[in-house]
Coordinates of C-alpha atoms in Angstrom, one line a residue:
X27 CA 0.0 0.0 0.0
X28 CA 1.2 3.4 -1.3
X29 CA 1.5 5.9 1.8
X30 CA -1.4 8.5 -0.4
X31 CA -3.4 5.5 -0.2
X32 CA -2.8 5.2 3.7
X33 CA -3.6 9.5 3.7
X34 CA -6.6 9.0 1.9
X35 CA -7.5 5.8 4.0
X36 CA -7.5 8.1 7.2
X37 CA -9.5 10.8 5.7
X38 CA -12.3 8.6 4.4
X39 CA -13.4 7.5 8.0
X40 CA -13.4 11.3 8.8
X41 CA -17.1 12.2 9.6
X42 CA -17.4 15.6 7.6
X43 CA -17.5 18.0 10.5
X44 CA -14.1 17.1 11.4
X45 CA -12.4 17.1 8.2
X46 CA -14.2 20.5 8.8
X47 CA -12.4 21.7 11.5
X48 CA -9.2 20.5 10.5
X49 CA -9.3 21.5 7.1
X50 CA -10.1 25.8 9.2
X51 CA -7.5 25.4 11.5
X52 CA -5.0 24.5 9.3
X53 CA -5.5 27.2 7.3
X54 CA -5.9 29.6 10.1
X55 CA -2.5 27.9 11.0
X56 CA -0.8 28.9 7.6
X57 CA -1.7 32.3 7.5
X58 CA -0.9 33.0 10.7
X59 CA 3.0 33.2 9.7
X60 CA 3.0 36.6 8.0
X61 CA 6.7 36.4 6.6
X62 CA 5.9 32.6 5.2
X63 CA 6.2 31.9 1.2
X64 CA 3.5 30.3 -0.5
X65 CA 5.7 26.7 -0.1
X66 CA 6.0 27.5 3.8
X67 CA 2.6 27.7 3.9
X68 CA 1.5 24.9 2.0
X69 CA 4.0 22.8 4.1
X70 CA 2.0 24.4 7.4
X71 CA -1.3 23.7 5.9
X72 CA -0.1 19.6 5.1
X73 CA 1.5 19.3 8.7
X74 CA -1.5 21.0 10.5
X75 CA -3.8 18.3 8.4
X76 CA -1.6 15.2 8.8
X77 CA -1.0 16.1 12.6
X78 CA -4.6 16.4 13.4
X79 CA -6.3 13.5 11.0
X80 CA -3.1 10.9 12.8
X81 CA -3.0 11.5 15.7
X82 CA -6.3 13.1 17.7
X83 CA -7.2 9.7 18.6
X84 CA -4.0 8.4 19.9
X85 CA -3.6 11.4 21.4
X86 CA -7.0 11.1 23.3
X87 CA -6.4 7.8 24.3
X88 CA -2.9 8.5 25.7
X89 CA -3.7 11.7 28.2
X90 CA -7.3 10.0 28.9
X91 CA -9.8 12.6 27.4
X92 CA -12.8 12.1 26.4
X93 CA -14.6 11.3 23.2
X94 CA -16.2 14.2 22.7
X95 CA -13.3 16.5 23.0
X96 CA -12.4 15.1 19.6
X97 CA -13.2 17.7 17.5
X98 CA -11.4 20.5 19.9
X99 CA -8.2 18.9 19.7
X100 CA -8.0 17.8 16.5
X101 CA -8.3 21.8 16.1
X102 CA -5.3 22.2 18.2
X103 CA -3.0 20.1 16.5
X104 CA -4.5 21.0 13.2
X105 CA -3.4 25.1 14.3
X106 CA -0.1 23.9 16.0
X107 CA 0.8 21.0 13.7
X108 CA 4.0 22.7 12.1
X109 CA 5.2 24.0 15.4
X110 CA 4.7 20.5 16.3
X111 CA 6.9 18.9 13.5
X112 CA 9.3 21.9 14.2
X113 CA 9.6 20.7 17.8
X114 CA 9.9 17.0 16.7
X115 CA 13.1 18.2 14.4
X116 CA 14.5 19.8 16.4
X117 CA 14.7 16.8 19.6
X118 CA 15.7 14.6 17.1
X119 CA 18.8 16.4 16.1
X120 CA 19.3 17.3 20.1
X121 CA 17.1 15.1 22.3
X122 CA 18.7 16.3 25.6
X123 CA 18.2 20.0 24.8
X124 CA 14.6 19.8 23.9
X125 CA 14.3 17.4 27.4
X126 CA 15.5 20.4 29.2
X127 CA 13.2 23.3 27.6
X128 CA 10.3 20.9 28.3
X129 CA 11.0 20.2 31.7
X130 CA 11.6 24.2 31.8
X131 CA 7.9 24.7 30.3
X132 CA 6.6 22.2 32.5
X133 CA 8.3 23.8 35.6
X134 CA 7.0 27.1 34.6
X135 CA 10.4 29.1 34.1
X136 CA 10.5 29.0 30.1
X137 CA 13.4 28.1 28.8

């Protein structure tokens, strides 16, 4: 199976009202980053989609919400879904780094 077959696959169990909401944030997403090309923001627009339509559910099931809070945070990671893959680059390259700005977020100092 051809990985746009796998895309596709996820999107066609999308009830429409979802797709919905990811489909707005996204965009909302992209334009949000006023000095971005037209290939930046298609790249923000793809990641916002992918992050959202992926991984809502596992990400649901993982903290413990609930089911209906589905819509709302595919939203989120629709909106934040480049920062996210940003984030993800970035901790690959330099795991122990983005460990310590985490733990600095969590702990409420920042950085």
């Amino acid at each position: 199976m051809e990985m746009t077959d796998v895309i596709l696959e996820i999107f066609y169990h999308l009830p429409f009202w979802k797709t919905a909401v990811i489909v707005a944030f996204a965009m909302v997403g992209a334009l949000m980053h006023k000095e971005a090309g037209f290939w930046q923001r298609v790249l923000t627009f793809s990641c916002g989609v992918l992050a959202a339509a992926v991984f809502t559910d596992p990400l649901l099931q993982l903290i413990g919400l609930q089911a209906e809070l589905d819509d709302p945070t595919a939203g989120v990671l629709a909106l934040s879904g480049r920062n996210i893959a940003a984030f993800v680059l970035v901790a690959s390259r330099d795991p122990v780094k983005a460990a310590r700005e985490v733990m600095g977020i969590i702990r409420g100092s920042g950085k």
